Short mmCIF file of C-alpha atoms in Angstrom, two decimals:
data_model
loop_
_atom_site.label_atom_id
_atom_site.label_comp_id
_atom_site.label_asym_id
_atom_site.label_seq_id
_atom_site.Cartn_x
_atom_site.Cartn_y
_atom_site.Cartn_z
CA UNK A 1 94.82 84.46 93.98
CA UNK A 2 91.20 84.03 93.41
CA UNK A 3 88.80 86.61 91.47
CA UNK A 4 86.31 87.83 93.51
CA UNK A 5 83.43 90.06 92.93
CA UNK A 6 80.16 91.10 94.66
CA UNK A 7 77.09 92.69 93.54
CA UNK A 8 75.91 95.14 94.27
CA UNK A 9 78.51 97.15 94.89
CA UNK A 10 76.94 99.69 97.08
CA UNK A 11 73.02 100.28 97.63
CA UNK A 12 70.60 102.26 99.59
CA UNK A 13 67.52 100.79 101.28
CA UNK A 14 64.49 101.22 103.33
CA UNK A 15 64.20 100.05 106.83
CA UNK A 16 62.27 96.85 107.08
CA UNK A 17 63.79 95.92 104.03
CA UNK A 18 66.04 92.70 102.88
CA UNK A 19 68.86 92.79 100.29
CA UNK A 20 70.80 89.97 99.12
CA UNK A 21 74.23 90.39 98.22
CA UNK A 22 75.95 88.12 95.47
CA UNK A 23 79.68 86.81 95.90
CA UNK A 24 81.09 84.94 92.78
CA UNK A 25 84.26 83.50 92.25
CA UNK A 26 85.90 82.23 89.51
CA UNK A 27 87.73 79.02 90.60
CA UNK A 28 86.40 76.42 93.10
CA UNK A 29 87.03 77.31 96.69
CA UNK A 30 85.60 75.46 99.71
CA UNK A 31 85.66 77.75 102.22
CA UNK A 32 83.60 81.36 101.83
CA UNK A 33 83.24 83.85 104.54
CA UNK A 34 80.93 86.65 105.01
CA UNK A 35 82.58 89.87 107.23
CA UNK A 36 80.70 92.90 108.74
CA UNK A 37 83.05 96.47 108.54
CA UNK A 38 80.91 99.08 110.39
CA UNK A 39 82.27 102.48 109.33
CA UNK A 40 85.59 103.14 110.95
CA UNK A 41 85.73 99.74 112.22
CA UNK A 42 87.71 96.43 111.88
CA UNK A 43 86.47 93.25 109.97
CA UNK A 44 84.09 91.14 112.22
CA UNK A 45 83.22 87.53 111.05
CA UNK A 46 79.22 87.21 110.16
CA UNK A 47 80.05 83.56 109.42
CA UNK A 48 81.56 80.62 107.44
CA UNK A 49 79.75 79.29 104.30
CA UNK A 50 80.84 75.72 103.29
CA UNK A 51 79.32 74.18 100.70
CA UNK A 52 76.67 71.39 101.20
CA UNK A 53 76.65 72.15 104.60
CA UNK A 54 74.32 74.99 107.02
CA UNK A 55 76.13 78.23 107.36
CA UNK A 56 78.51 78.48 110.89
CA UNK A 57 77.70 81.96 112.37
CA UNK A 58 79.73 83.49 114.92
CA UNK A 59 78.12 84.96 118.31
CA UNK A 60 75.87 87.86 117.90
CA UNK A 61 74.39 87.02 114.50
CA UNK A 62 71.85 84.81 113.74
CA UNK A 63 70.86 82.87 110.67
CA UNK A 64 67.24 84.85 110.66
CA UNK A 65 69.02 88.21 110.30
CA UNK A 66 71.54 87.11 108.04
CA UNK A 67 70.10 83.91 106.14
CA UNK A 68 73.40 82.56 103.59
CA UNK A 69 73.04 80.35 100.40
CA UNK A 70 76.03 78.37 99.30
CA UNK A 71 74.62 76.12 96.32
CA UNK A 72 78.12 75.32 94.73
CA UNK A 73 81.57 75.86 95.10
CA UNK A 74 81.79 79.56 93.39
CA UNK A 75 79.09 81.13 94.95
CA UNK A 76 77.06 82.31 97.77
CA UNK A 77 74.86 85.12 99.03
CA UNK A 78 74.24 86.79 102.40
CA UNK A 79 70.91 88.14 103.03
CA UNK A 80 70.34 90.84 105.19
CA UNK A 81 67.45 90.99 106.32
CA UNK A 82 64.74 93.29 107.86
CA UNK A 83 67.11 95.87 107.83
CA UNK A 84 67.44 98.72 110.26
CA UNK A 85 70.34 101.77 110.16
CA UNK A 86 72.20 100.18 112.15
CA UNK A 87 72.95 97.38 109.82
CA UNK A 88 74.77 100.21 107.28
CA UNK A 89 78.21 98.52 106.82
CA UNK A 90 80.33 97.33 104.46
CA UNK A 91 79.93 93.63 103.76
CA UNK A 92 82.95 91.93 102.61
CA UNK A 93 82.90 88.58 101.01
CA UNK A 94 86.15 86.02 101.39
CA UNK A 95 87.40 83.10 99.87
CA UNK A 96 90.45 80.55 101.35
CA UNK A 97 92.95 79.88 99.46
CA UNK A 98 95.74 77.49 99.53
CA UNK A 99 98.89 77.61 97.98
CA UNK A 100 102.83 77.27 98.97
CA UNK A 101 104.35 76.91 102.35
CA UNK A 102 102.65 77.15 105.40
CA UNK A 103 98.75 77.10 104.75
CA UNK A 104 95.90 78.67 103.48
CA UNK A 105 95.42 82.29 102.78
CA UNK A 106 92.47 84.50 102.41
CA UNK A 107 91.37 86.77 99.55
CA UNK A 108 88.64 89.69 99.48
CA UNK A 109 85.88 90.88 97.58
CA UNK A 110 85.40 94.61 96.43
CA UNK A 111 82.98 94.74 99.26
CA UNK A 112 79.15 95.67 99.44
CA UNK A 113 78.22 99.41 101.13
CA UNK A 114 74.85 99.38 102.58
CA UNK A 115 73.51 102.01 103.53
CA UNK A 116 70.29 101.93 105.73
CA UNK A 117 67.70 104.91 105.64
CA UNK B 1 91.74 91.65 126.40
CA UNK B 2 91.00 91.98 122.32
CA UNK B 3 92.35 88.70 120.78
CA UNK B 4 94.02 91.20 118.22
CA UNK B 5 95.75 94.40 119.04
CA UNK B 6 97.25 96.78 117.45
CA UNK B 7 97.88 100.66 117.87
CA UNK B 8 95.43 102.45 115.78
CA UNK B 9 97.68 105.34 114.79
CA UNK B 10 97.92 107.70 112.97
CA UNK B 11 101.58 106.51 112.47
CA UNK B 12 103.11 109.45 110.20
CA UNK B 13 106.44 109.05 108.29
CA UNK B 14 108.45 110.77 106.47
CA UNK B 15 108.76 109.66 102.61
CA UNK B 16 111.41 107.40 102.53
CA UNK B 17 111.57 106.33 106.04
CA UNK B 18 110.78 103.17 107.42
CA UNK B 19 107.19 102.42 108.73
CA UNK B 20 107.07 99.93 111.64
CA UNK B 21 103.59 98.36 112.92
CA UNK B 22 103.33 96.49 115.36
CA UNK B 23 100.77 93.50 116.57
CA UNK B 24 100.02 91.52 119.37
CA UNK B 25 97.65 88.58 119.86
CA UNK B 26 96.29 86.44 122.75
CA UNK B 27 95.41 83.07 121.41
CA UNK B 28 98.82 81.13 121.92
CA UNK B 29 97.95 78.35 119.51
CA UNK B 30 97.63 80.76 116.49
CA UNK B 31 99.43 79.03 113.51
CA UNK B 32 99.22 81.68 110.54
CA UNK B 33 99.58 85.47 111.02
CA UNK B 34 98.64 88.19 107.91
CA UNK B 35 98.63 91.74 106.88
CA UNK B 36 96.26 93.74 104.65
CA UNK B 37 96.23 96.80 103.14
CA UNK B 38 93.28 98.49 103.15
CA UNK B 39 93.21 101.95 101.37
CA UNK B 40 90.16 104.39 101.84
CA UNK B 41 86.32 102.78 100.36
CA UNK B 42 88.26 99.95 99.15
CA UNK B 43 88.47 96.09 100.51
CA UNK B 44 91.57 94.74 102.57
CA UNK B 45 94.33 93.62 100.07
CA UNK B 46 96.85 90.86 101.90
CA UNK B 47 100.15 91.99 101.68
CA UNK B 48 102.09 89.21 103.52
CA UNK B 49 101.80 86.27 105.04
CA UNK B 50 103.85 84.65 107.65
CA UNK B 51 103.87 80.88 109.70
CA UNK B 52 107.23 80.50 111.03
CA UNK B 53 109.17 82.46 113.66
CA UNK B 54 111.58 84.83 112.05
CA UNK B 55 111.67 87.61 109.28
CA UNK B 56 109.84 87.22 105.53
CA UNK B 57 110.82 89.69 103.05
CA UNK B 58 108.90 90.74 99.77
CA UNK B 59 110.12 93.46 98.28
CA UNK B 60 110.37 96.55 100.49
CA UNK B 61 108.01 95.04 103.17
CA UNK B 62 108.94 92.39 106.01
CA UNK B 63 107.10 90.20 108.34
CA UNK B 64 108.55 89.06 111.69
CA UNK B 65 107.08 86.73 114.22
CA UNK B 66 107.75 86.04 117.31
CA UNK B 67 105.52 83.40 118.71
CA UNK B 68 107.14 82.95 122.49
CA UNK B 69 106.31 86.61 122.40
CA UNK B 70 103.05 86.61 120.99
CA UNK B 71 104.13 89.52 118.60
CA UNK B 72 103.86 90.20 114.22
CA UNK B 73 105.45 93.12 112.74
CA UNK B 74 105.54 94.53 109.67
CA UNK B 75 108.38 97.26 108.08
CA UNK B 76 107.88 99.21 105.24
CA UNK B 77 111.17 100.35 103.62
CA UNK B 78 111.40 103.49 101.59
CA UNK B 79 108.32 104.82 102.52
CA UNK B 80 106.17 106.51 99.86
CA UNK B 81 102.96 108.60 100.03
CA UNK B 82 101.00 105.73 98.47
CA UNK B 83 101.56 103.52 100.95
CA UNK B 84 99.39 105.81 103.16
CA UNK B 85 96.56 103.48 104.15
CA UNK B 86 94.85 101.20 107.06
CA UNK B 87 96.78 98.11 108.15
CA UNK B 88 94.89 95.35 109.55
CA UNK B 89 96.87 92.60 111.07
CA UNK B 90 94.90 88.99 111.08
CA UNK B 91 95.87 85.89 112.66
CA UNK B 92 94.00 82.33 112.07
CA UNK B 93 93.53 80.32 115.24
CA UNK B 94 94.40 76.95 113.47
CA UNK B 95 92.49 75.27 116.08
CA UNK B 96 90.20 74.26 113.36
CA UNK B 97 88.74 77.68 112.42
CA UNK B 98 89.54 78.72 109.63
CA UNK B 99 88.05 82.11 109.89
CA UNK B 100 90.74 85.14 110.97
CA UNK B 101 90.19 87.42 113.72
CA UNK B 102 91.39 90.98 113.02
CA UNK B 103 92.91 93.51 114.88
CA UNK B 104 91.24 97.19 114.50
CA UNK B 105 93.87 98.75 111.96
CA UNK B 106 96.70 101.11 112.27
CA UNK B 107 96.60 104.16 110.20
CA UNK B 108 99.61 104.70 108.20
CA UNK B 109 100.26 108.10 106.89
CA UNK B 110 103.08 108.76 104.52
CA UNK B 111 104.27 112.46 104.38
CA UNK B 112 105.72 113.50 100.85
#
């Protein structure tokens, strides 16, 4: 499986604020997702990052709240932006991967906690 | 109806027993079905994958599926207290997403 890590690891901001959060990995992968977990809940898709191409994001978030980069195959970053408390989650970067019978799999991140004053 | 389901527990076992969860989804064109492990503050860890109708063992933990049924399972033999955790079931559309849709968790508690 893929190495995955995200920076930071956990921060506290202002309202009104952005942060951009860093997902690296350390072999090629073409697909990259971004997840939301709001505490005590499941995983909820932000979007799909493929490289070369604009960002897919799923209903409910938009690419001016949560602007991604995907400049090569190892990388990307979500940006949240203009933050408010309700944004305080855990933000979860993913990576496919593929590999014996039957298809692809996918492979997390630590995980970013953001915490919104 | 959630595309996902799953009972969110607590489940509580005795250590040693065997742990049974249980998830159902909607989408009848799902091809690939998963389970994670997610322990307290950390990220989901994939414990198994399955594709194919039937039972996939790995160790003390097996996947069935049962796609006429729309149902994925997962046993945990020989329970143990560190197995206590939040299982998230995931399934993958294969209609050209390649995203997974989760189910909410069940809680899994392992009494020594």
């Amino acid at each position: 499986s893929a190495v995955i890590s995200q920076k930071p690891s956990r921060d506290i901001c202002q309202r009104g604020t952005s942060l951009t959060i860093q997902c690296q990995v350390d072999s090629q992968v073409t697909m990259m997702f971004w997840y939301r977990q709001q505490p005590g809940q499941s995983l909820t898709l932000i979007a799909t990052a493929n490289q070369g191409s604009e960002a897919t994001y799923e209903s409910g978030f938009v690419i001016d709240k949560f602007p991604i980069s995907r400049p090569n195959l190892t990388f990307s970053t979500l940006t949240v932006s203009n933050m408010s408390p309700e944004d305080s989650s855990i933000y979860l970067c993913s990576v496919e991967s593929f590999g014996g019978r039957g298809g692809s799999t996918q492979y997390f991140g630590p995980g970013t906690r953001l915490t919104v004053l | 109806q959630k595309e996902v389901e799953q009972n969110s527990g607590p489940l509580s076992v005795p250590e040693g027993a065997i742990a049974s969860l249980n998830c159902t989804y909607s989408d009848r064109g799902s091809q690939s079905f998963f389970w994670y492990r997610q322990y307290s503050g950390k990220s989901p860890e994939l414990i198994m994958s399955i594709y194919s109708n039937g039972d996939k063992e790995d160790g003390r933990f097996t996947a069935q599926l049962n796609k006429a049924s729309q149902y994925v399972s997962l046993l945990i033999r020989d329970s143990q207290p560190s197995d206590s955790a939040t299982y998230l079931c995931a399934v993958n559309t294969g209609t050209g997403r390649r995203a997974l849709t989760f189910g909410s968790g069940t809680r899994l508690q392992v009494q020594p």
